[in-house]
Amino acid sequence: MPKTGSSAPPAPPKKNNAKPAPGTPARASAKPPAAAPSGSALEIKDTRTSKTYNVPVADGAIRATELKKIRTNDPDDTGLMSYDPAFLNTASCRSAITFIDGDKGILRYRGYPIEQLAENATFLEVAWLLRHGELPTQPEYDQFIHEITFHTYVHENMRKFLEGFRYDAHPMAMLNSSVAGLAAFYPSARNIFDETERNISIIRLLAKTPTIAAFSYRHVKGLPFVYPDNRLSYVENFLSMIARMSESKYEANPVFARALEILFILHADHEQNCSTSAVRGVGSSHVDPFSAISAGVAALFGPLHGGANEQVLRMISEIGSVKNVPKFIETVKSGEGGRLMGFGHRVYKSYDPRAKIVKKLADEIFKVVGVDKDLEIALELERIALSDDYFTSRKLYPNVDFYTGLIYRSMAFPTDFFTVLFAIGRMPGWLAQWEEMLLDKEQKISRPRQVYTGLPERPFRSKLKAK
Ligand code: ACO
């Protein structure tokens, strides 16, 4: 049931009193980096003024605001800035959630290697871990499962909202607007510094996203909506809402259910990627979590981010046959054919550890459903790209999206639904990062600076006919 609580604006941020989420260990991010010990400093000589500055270095970083102290004698000089389009080398936060070493192909959630989590954990165990910093105990886990299970239903008006979309609406557009729309159903969620409100919003987003996703799938297919089945696990319930017809209880193929669980775990967080930065950036205005998370869904939709899994399949079907692969690779290299979708990563420069797991998973799925007809093309693309200097010299390797699309298609998901599956998986990461940002005393409203390149002041002279 929707909560018709206060629609009052959020309480002013009680930054110094904000309690960490239950179970959250004391984090390094609770305090600004200590003053650098003597010697841990960067000596900068400004050749414009011949002045020398000592900028403290802590945790391998300097504070960009320290650069502001470096000024010329020009009274209009507001101080030195760092210029970093697309944040290639700028840390925007201190985070204790996910660790990536892109050169070594390492990914860890709260210290646990992704390989071990994918092998042994459940998705909801990982969701708890990401938020709280430790694995749940049995009572914590049971309570968490109970809460998620009993918040899977959406308000009937949300169903009507989804029915208003055209039959050919992209499911990511439906998901994005529906997640944002939840803010209208739960106005008290705006009280983001109230721990109880934050907790229930997080539960609601984890519980209802699969329901909204499945409803959007059924809407496009023209099938009746299937309501959540509380007897099933998180993943089985999702598959039931997708595929159940007249049977009284849906029984998912266990290989598919486990594969989807692993894929959700692999996607659960990836530190400060485009969508997570969007969630943090929008959330930094202290808007409600549904609005902040919908910004993440929007960012994920893009073909350079989560939308790549969809584009991989479209690219493969355009290539059409293995014999066309060498020609296609040439068009990528010349720039005429666009990018090799599913290849390259901003952070991973040797291999994407998730892609390794997904490739193994694909083999297991293909044993059940037979080899995907496009797998041959994918393998040939991979083979040629991994031995071609264009790709190796740029450190372009298959990323997580290269094989996920083939798995999703083998499970009979339509191509434009792939990114929705990614969004369900990423939800716990967005939420953990959103909460970490809110409770981080160093964070403020996100507001980058710019290097102004426009015209200097000039007088207004209208080009319209005299009035
Ligand atoms: N195919 C061909 N060339 C590529 C590719 C690619 N997939 N990716 C990068 N390059 C080339 C660029 O043209 C550039 O070449 P240049 O130096 O000659 O100009 C060089 O490699 C560096 O590329 P950048 O764009 O600077 O790399 P960046 O780190 O900004 O981009 C990205 C990373 C967006 C992932 C990019 O590799 C890409 O577009 N890949 C395809 C889309 C994709 O698979 N996205 C999913 C990423 S994973 C995820 O979000 C879950």
Coordinates of C-alpha atoms and ligand atoms in Angstrom, one line a residue:
M1 CA 0.0 0.0 0.0
P2 CA 1.3 3.5 -0.7
K3 CA 2.1 5.6 2.2
T4 CA 0.2 8.8 2.2
G5 CA 2.6 10.4 4.7
S6 CA 3.7 13.9 4.8
S7 CA 4.5 15.6 1.6
A8 CA 6.5 18.2 3.4
P9 CA 9.9 19.1 2.0
P10 CA 12.8 17.1 3.3
A11 CA 14.1 18.0 6.8
P12 CA 17.3 20.1 6.5
P13 CA 20.2 17.8 6.3
K14 CA 21.5 16.9 9.8
K15 CA 24.9 16.1 8.4
N16 CA 26.6 15.9 11.7
N17 CA 23.8 13.8 13.3
A18 CA 23.0 11.6 10.4
K19 CA 23.3 8.0 11.6
P20 CA 25.0 5.4 9.4
A21 CA 22.8 2.6 8.1
P22 CA 22.3 -0.2 10.6
G23 CA 25.4 -2.4 10.6
T24 CA 27.5 0.0 8.6
P25 CA 31.0 -0.2 9.8
A26 CA 32.9 2.9 10.6
R27 CA 34.2 4.2 7.4
A28 CA 37.2 6.1 6.4
S29 CA 34.8 8.4 4.5
A30 CA 33.4 9.6 7.8
K31 CA 36.3 11.9 8.1
P32 CA 38.2 14.1 5.7
P33 CA 41.7 12.8 5.0
A34 CA 44.0 13.7 7.8
A35 CA 46.6 16.4 7.1
A36 CA 49.3 14.8 5.2
P37 CA 52.3 13.7 7.3
S38 CA 55.3 15.9 6.6
G39 CA 56.9 14.8 3.3
S40 CA 53.6 13.6 1.9
A41 CA 53.1 16.6 -0.2
L42 CA 53.4 17.7 -3.8
E43 CA 55.6 20.7 -4.4
I44 CA 54.3 22.8 -7.2
K45 CA 56.2 25.7 -8.6
D46 CA 54.1 28.2 -10.5
T47 CA 56.3 29.6 -13.2
R48 CA 53.9 32.4 -13.7
T49 CA 54.7 33.9 -10.3
S50 CA 57.8 31.9 -9.3
K51 CA 55.9 30.9 -6.1
T52 CA 56.2 27.4 -4.7
Y53 CA 53.3 25.6 -3.0
N54 CA 53.1 22.5 -0.9
V55 CA 49.9 20.6 -1.7
P56 CA 49.2 17.7 0.8
V57 CA 48.9 14.2 -0.7
A58 CA 46.6 11.7 1.1
D59 CA 45.5 8.4 -0.2
G60 CA 47.2 9.1 -3.5
A61 CA 45.2 12.2 -4.1
I62 CA 45.5 15.9 -3.8
R63 CA 42.5 18.0 -3.0
A64 CA 41.5 20.0 -6.0
T65 CA 40.4 22.9 -3.8
E66 CA 44.1 23.2 -2.7
L67 CA 44.8 24.3 -6.2
K68 CA 42.6 27.3 -5.7
K69 CA 45.3 28.8 -3.5
I70 CA 47.5 29.0 -6.6
R71 CA 46.8 32.4 -8.1
T72 CA 48.5 35.0 -10.3
N73 CA 48.6 38.6 -9.4
D74 CA 45.6 39.2 -11.6
P75 CA 42.7 40.3 -9.3
D76 CA 40.2 38.5 -11.5
D77 CA 42.1 35.2 -11.1
T78 CA 39.9 32.9 -9.0
G79 CA 42.6 30.4 -8.6
L80 CA 43.9 27.3 -10.4
M81 CA 41.4 24.7 -11.4
S82 CA 41.9 21.1 -12.7
Y83 CA 40.3 20.5 -16.1
D84 CA 39.1 16.9 -16.4
P85 CA 36.2 16.3 -18.9
A86 CA 34.5 13.0 -18.3
F87 CA 36.4 12.7 -14.9
L88 CA 39.3 10.7 -16.4
N89 CA 41.4 11.2 -13.3
T90 CA 39.2 12.9 -10.7
A91 CA 37.9 11.1 -7.5
S92 CA 34.5 12.6 -6.7
C93 CA 34.1 10.7 -3.4
R94 CA 35.6 8.4 -0.9
S95 CA 33.8 5.1 -1.0
A96 CA 34.2 1.8 1.0
I97 CA 31.8 -0.2 -1.2
T98 CA 33.6 -1.5 -4.3
F99 CA 37.2 -1.9 -5.2
I100 CA 38.4 -2.2 -8.8
D101 CA 42.0 -2.6 -10.1
G102 CA 41.5 -2.2 -13.8
D103 CA 45.0 -3.2 -14.8
K104 CA 44.9 -6.4 -12.9
G105 CA 41.2 -7.2 -13.7
I106 CA 40.1 -7.2 -10.0
L107 CA 36.6 -6.5 -8.8
R108 CA 35.6 -6.8 -5.1
Y109 CA 32.5 -5.8 -3.2
R110 CA 33.3 -4.8 0.4
G111 CA 36.5 -6.8 0.0
Y112 CA 35.0 -10.0 -1.3
P113 CA 36.2 -11.1 -4.8
I114 CA 33.5 -11.1 -7.4
E115 CA 34.4 -14.6 -8.4
Q116 CA 33.6 -15.9 -4.9
L117 CA 30.4 -14.0 -4.6
A118 CA 29.2 -15.2 -8.0
E119 CA 30.0 -18.8 -7.1
N120 CA 28.5 -18.8 -3.6
A121 CA 26.2 -15.9 -2.7
T122 CA 22.6 -15.0 -3.4
F123 CA 21.8 -11.7 -5.0
L124 CA 20.0 -10.4 -1.9
E125 CA 22.9 -11.4 0.2
V126 CA 25.1 -9.3 -2.0
A127 CA 22.5 -6.5 -1.9
W128 CA 22.7 -6.5 1.9
L129 CA 26.5 -6.7 1.8
L130 CA 26.8 -3.7 -0.4
R131 CA 24.7 -1.5 1.8
H132 CA 25.8 -2.7 5.2
G133 CA 29.4 -3.6 4.6
E134 CA 29.2 -7.1 6.1
L135 CA 27.4 -10.3 5.0
P136 CA 24.0 -10.8 6.7
T137 CA 23.6 -13.2 9.6
Q138 CA 20.8 -15.7 9.2
P139 CA 18.3 -13.7 11.2
E140 CA 19.2 -10.5 9.3
Y141 CA 18.9 -12.3 6.0
D142 CA 15.5 -13.9 6.9
Q143 CA 14.2 -10.5 7.9
F144 CA 15.5 -8.8 4.8
I145 CA 14.0 -11.5 2.5
H146 CA 10.7 -11.1 4.4
E147 CA 10.7 -7.4 3.9
I148 CA 11.6 -7.6 0.2
T149 CA 9.0 -10.3 -0.4
F150 CA 6.2 -8.3 1.2
H151 CA 7.0 -5.1 -0.8
T152 CA 6.9 -6.6 -4.3
Y153 CA 3.4 -5.4 -5.1
V154 CA 2.9 -2.0 -6.8
H155 CA 0.0 0.3 -6.4
E156 CA -2.7 -0.5 -8.9
N157 CA -2.4 3.0 -10.4
M158 CA 1.2 2.2 -11.3
R159 CA -0.2 -0.6 -13.3
K160 CA -2.6 1.8 -15.1
F161 CA 0.4 4.1 -15.6
L162 CA 2.3 1.3 -17.4
E163 CA -0.8 0.5 -19.5
G164 CA -0.7 4.0 -20.8
F165 CA 2.4 3.3 -22.8
R166 CA 2.3 2.4 -26.5
Y167 CA 2.8 -1.3 -27.4
D168 CA 6.3 -0.5 -28.8
A169 CA 7.6 1.5 -25.9
H170 CA 11.1 0.7 -24.9
P171 CA 11.1 -1.1 -21.6
M172 CA 13.9 1.1 -20.3
A173 CA 11.8 4.2 -20.9
M174 CA 9.0 2.5 -19.0
L175 CA 11.2 1.5 -16.2
N176 CA 12.8 4.9 -15.9
S177 CA 9.6 6.9 -15.7
S178 CA 8.0 4.3 -13.4
V179 CA 10.8 4.4 -10.9
A180 CA 10.7 8.2 -11.0
G181 CA 6.9 7.9 -10.6
L182 CA 7.2 6.0 -7.4
A183 CA 8.1 9.3 -5.8
A184 CA 4.5 10.4 -6.3
F185 CA 3.3 7.3 -4.5
Y186 CA 5.6 7.7 -1.5
P187 CA 5.9 11.4 -0.7
S188 CA 7.4 10.8 2.7
A189 CA 10.4 9.3 1.0
R190 CA 11.6 12.9 0.7
N191 CA 12.6 12.7 4.3
I192 CA 15.9 11.2 3.3
F193 CA 17.7 11.9 6.6
D194 CA 15.1 9.8 8.5
E195 CA 16.7 6.4 8.7
T196 CA 13.3 4.6 8.8
E197 CA 12.2 6.4 5.6
R198 CA 15.5 5.7 3.9
N199 CA 15.2 2.0 4.8
I200 CA 11.7 1.5 3.5
S201 CA 12.5 3.3 0.3
I202 CA 15.5 1.1 -0.3
I203 CA 13.4 -2.0 0.4
R204 CA 10.7 -0.7 -2.0
L205 CA 13.1 0.0 -4.8
L206 CA 14.7 -3.5 -4.5
A207 CA 11.3 -5.2 -4.2
K208 CA 9.3 -3.3 -6.8
T209 CA 11.8 -2.9 -9.6
P210 CA 11.5 -6.5 -10.9
T211 CA 7.7 -6.1 -10.7
I212 CA 7.7 -3.0 -12.8
A213 CA 10.2 -4.5 -15.2
A214 CA 8.1 -7.6 -15.6
F215 CA 4.9 -5.6 -16.1
S216 CA 6.6 -3.6 -18.8
Y217 CA 7.6 -6.8 -20.5
R218 CA 4.1 -8.2 -20.4
H219 CA 2.6 -4.9 -21.6
V220 CA 4.8 -4.9 -24.7
K221 CA 3.9 -8.6 -25.3
G222 CA 0.2 -7.8 -24.8
L223 CA 0.0 -10.4 -22.0
P224 CA -1.9 -10.0 -18.7
F225 CA 0.2 -8.8 -15.8
V226 CA 1.3 -11.5 -13.4
Y227 CA 1.3 -10.5 -9.8
P228 CA 4.2 -11.4 -7.5
D229 CA 4.2 -14.8 -5.9
N230 CA 5.4 -14.6 -2.3
R231 CA 6.3 -18.3 -2.2
L232 CA 9.1 -17.8 -4.7
S233 CA 12.7 -16.5 -4.4
Y234 CA 13.6 -13.1 -5.7
V235 CA 14.8 -14.4 -9.1
E236 CA 12.2 -17.1 -9.4
N237 CA 9.4 -14.6 -8.7
F238 CA 10.8 -12.3 -11.4
L239 CA 10.8 -15.1 -13.9
S240 CA 7.3 -16.1 -12.8
M241 CA 6.1 -12.5 -13.5
I242 CA 7.7 -12.7 -16.9
A243 CA 6.7 -16.1 -18.1
R244 CA 3.9 -17.6 -16.1
M245 CA 0.7 -18.3 -18.0
S246 CA -2.1 -20.5 -16.6
E247 CA -0.1 -22.7 -14.2
S248 CA -0.9 -22.3 -10.5
K249 CA 2.7 -22.0 -9.5
Y250 CA 5.5 -21.2 -11.9
E251 CA 8.6 -23.4 -11.8
A252 CA 11.6 -21.7 -13.2
N253 CA 14.3 -23.7 -15.0
P254 CA 16.9 -23.9 -12.2
V255 CA 19.8 -23.3 -14.6
F256 CA 18.2 -20.1 -15.8
A257 CA 17.3 -19.0 -12.3
R258 CA 20.9 -19.5 -11.1
A259 CA 22.3 -17.9 -14.2
L260 CA 20.2 -14.8 -13.8
E261 CA 21.1 -14.6 -10.1
I262 CA 24.8 -14.7 -11.0
L263 CA 24.3 -12.0 -13.7
F264 CA 22.5 -9.8 -11.1
I265 CA 25.4 -10.3 -8.7
L266 CA 28.0 -9.4 -11.4
H267 CA 26.1 -6.2 -12.2
A268 CA 25.3 -5.2 -8.6
D269 CA 27.9 -2.5 -8.3
H270 CA 30.8 -1.0 -10.2
E271 CA 31.9 2.0 -8.2
Q272 CA 31.7 5.4 -9.8
N273 CA 30.5 4.5 -13.3
C274 CA 28.2 6.8 -15.4
S275 CA 24.9 5.7 -13.8
T276 CA 26.2 5.6 -10.3
S277 CA 27.7 9.1 -10.7
A278 CA 24.3 10.2 -12.0
V279 CA 22.6 8.8 -8.9
R280 CA 25.1 10.5 -6.6
G281 CA 25.0 13.7 -8.5
V282 CA 21.2 14.0 -8.6
G283 CA 20.9 12.6 -5.0
S284 CA 23.3 15.3 -3.8
S285 CA 20.5 17.8 -4.3
H286 CA 18.7 15.9 -1.5
V287 CA 15.9 14.9 -3.8
D288 CA 14.0 11.7 -2.9
P289 CA 15.6 8.3 -3.7
F290 CA 13.2 7.4 -6.5
S291 CA 14.1 10.5 -8.4
A292 CA 17.8 10.0 -7.8
I293 CA 17.7 6.3 -8.8
S294 CA 15.7 7.1 -12.0
A295 CA 18.6 9.3 -13.0
G296 CA 20.8 6.1 -12.8
V297 CA 18.3 4.2 -14.9
A298 CA 18.4 7.0 -17.5
A299 CA 22.2 6.9 -17.7
L300 CA 22.2 3.1 -17.9
F301 CA 20.0 3.3 -21.0
G302 CA 22.8 4.8 -23.1
P303 CA 24.5 2.6 -25.6
L304 CA 28.0 3.4 -24.2
H305 CA 26.9 2.1 -20.8
G306 CA 24.2 -0.5 -20.0
G307 CA 22.6 -0.1 -23.4
A308 CA 25.7 -1.8 -24.9
N309 CA 24.3 -5.3 -24.2
E310 CA 21.4 -4.6 -26.5
Q311 CA 23.7 -3.0 -29.1
V312 CA 26.0 -6.1 -29.1
L313 CA 23.1 -8.3 -30.3
R314 CA 22.0 -5.7 -32.9
M315 CA 25.6 -5.5 -34.2
I316 CA 25.9 -9.3 -34.4
S317 CA 22.7 -9.6 -36.3
E318 CA 23.8 -6.8 -38.7
I319 CA 27.0 -8.7 -39.3
G320 CA 24.9 -11.7 -40.2
S321 CA 27.5 -14.3 -40.8
V322 CA 31.0 -15.3 -39.7
K323 CA 32.4 -14.6 -43.1
N324 CA 31.5 -10.9 -42.8
V325 CA 33.4 -10.5 -39.5
P326 CA 36.8 -9.5 -41.0
K327 CA 35.1 -6.8 -43.1
F328 CA 33.2 -5.5 -40.2
I329 CA 36.3 -5.3 -38.1
E330 CA 37.9 -3.2 -40.8
T331 CA 35.0 -0.8 -40.8
V332 CA 35.4 -0.4 -37.0
K333 CA 39.1 0.3 -37.4
S334 CA 38.5 2.9 -40.1
G335 CA 35.8 4.5 -38.0
E336 CA 33.1 3.9 -40.6
G337 CA 31.4 1.1 -38.8
G338 CA 31.1 2.6 -35.3
R339 CA 32.5 0.9 -32.3
L340 CA 32.9 -2.8 -31.6
M341 CA 30.1 -2.9 -29.0
G342 CA 30.8 -4.9 -25.9
F343 CA 34.5 -4.1 -26.2
G344 CA 36.6 -1.6 -24.2
H345 CA 36.2 -0.2 -20.7
R346 CA 37.2 3.0 -19.0
V347 CA 38.7 1.1 -16.1
Y348 CA 39.6 -2.5 -17.2
K349 CA 42.7 -2.5 -19.3
S350 CA 43.6 -6.2 -19.2
Y351 CA 40.3 -8.0 -18.9
D352 CA 36.9 -7.5 -17.3
P353 CA 36.6 -10.2 -14.6
R354 CA 32.8 -10.2 -15.0
A355 CA 33.2 -11.1 -18.7
K356 CA 35.3 -14.1 -17.8
I357 CA 32.5 -15.4 -15.5
V358 CA 29.8 -14.6 -18.0
K359 CA 31.6 -16.5 -20.8
K360 CA 31.7 -19.6 -18.6
L361 CA 28.0 -19.1 -17.7
A362 CA 27.2 -18.8 -21.4
D363 CA 28.8 -22.2 -22.0
E364 CA 26.5 -23.7 -19.3
I365 CA 23.4 -22.1 -20.7
F366 CA 24.2 -23.3 -24.2
K367 CA 24.5 -26.8 -22.9
V368 CA 20.9 -26.5 -21.9
V369 CA 19.4 -24.7 -24.8
G370 CA 21.9 -25.5 -27.6
V371 CA 24.5 -23.2 -29.1
D372 CA 23.2 -19.8 -29.9
K373 CA 23.3 -19.2 -33.7
D374 CA 25.1 -15.9 -33.2
L375 CA 27.7 -17.3 -30.8
E376 CA 29.9 -18.3 -33.7
I377 CA 29.9 -14.6 -34.9
A378 CA 30.7 -13.4 -31.4
L379 CA 33.6 -15.9 -31.0
E380 CA 35.0 -14.8 -34.3
L381 CA 34.7 -11.1 -33.4
E382 CA 36.5 -11.8 -30.2
R383 CA 39.2 -14.0 -31.8
I384 CA 40.0 -11.4 -34.5
A385 CA 39.8 -8.4 -32.1
L386 CA 42.1 -10.0 -29.5
S387 CA 44.8 -10.6 -32.1
D388 CA 44.5 -7.3 -33.9
D389 CA 46.9 -4.5 -33.0
Y390 CA 44.2 -1.8 -33.2
F391 CA 42.4 -3.4 -30.3
T392 CA 45.3 -4.7 -28.3
S393 CA 47.3 -1.5 -28.5
R394 CA 44.2 0.4 -27.1
K395 CA 43.7 -2.3 -24.5
L396 CA 40.2 -3.1 -25.8
Y397 CA 38.9 -6.4 -24.4
P398 CA 35.4 -7.9 -24.1
N399 CA 33.5 -6.3 -21.3
V400 CA 30.6 -7.7 -19.3
D401 CA 28.1 -6.8 -22.0
F402 CA 29.7 -8.8 -24.8
Y403 CA 28.3 -12.2 -23.7
T404 CA 25.4 -11.2 -21.5
G405 CA 23.2 -10.4 -24.5
L406 CA 23.7 -13.9 -25.9
I407 CA 22.7 -15.5 -22.6
Y408 CA 19.6 -13.3 -22.2
R409 CA 18.5 -14.2 -25.7
S410 CA 19.0 -17.9 -25.0
M411 CA 16.6 -17.4 -22.1
A412 CA 14.1 -15.8 -24.6
F413 CA 14.4 -12.2 -23.4
P414 CA 13.8 -9.7 -26.2
T415 CA 16.8 -7.6 -27.1
D416 CA 15.4 -4.3 -25.9
F417 CA 14.8 -5.9 -22.4
F418 CA 18.5 -6.6 -21.8
T419 CA 19.3 -3.3 -20.2
V420 CA 16.3 -3.7 -17.9
L421 CA 17.9 -6.8 -16.6
F422 CA 21.1 -4.9 -16.0
A423 CA 19.1 -2.2 -14.1
I424 CA 17.6 -4.8 -11.7
G425 CA 21.1 -6.1 -11.0
R426 CA 22.5 -2.6 -10.4
M427 CA 19.8 -1.4 -8.1
P428 CA 21.5 -2.5 -4.8
G429 CA 24.7 -0.7 -5.9
W430 CA 22.9 2.5 -6.8
L431 CA 21.2 2.4 -3.4
A432 CA 24.3 1.7 -1.4
Q433 CA 26.2 4.5 -3.2
W434 CA 23.3 6.9 -2.7
E435 CA 23.1 6.3 1.0
E436 CA 26.9 6.4 1.4
M437 CA 26.9 9.8 -0.4
L438 CA 24.1 11.1 1.9
L439 CA 25.9 10.1 5.1
D440 CA 29.3 11.3 3.9
K441 CA 30.0 14.6 5.8
E442 CA 32.3 15.8 3.1
Q443 CA 29.7 15.6 0.3
K444 CA 27.8 18.7 -0.8
I445 CA 25.6 19.4 -3.8
S446 CA 27.4 18.3 -6.8
R447 CA 28.5 21.2 -8.9
P448 CA 31.5 21.0 -11.3
R449 CA 33.3 24.1 -12.5
Q450 CA 33.9 25.1 -16.1
V451 CA 36.5 26.8 -18.2
Y452 CA 34.5 29.5 -19.9
T453 CA 35.2 29.7 -23.6
G454 CA 32.5 32.1 -24.7
L455 CA 32.5 35.8 -25.7
P456 CA 33.5 38.6 -23.2
E457 CA 30.8 41.1 -22.2
R458 CA 29.1 42.9 -25.1
P459 CA 26.2 45.3 -25.3
F460 CA 22.7 44.0 -26.2
R461 CA 21.6 45.0 -29.8
S462 CA 18.4 43.3 -30.8
K463 CA 18.3 41.7 -34.3
L464 CA 14.5 41.7 -34.3
K465 CA 12.5 44.3 -36.2
A466 CA 11.9 47.4 -34.0
K467 CA 8.9 46.7 -31.7
Ligands
ACO1 N1 35.6 -0.2 -30.6 C1 36.5 0.4 -31.3 N2 37.3 1.3 -30.9 C2 37.2 1.7 -29.6 C3 36.2 1.0 -28.7 C4 35.4 0.0 -29.3 N3 34.5 -0.6 -28.6 N4 36.3 1.5 -27.5 C5 37.3 2.5 -27.5 N5 37.8 2.5 -28.8 C6 38.9 3.4 -29.2 C7 38.6 4.8 -29.4 O1 38.1 5.1 -30.7 C8 39.9 5.5 -29.0 O2 40.7 5.4 -30.1 P1 41.7 6.6 -30.5 O3 42.7 6.7 -29.3 O4 42.4 6.2 -31.7 O5 40.9 7.8 -30.6 C9 40.5 4.6 -27.9 O6 39.9 3.3 -28.2 C10 40.1 5.1 -26.5 O7 38.7 5.2 -26.4 P2 37.9 6.1 -25.5 O8 36.6 6.5 -26.1 O9 38.8 7.3 -25.1 O10 37.7 5.2 -24.2 P3 36.7 5.5 -23.0 O11 37.4 5.0 -21.8 O12 36.3 6.9 -23.0 O13 35.5 4.6 -23.4 C11 33.9 2.9 -23.5 C12 35.1 3.5 -22.7 C13 32.8 4.0 -23.6 C14 33.3 1.7 -22.8 C15 34.3 2.5 -25.0 O14 35.3 1.5 -24.9 C16 33.1 2.1 -25.8 O15 32.5 2.9 -26.4 N6 32.9 0.7 -25.9 C17 31.8 0.2 -26.6 C18 30.5 0.4 -25.8 C19 30.4 -0.6 -24.7 O16 30.7 -1.8 -24.8 N7 30.0 -0.1 -23.5 C20 29.9 -0.9 -22.3 C21 30.9 -0.6 -21.3 S1 30.7 -1.6 -19.9 C22 29.4 -1.0 -19.1 O17 29.1 0.1 -19.1 C23 28.7 -1.9 -18.3

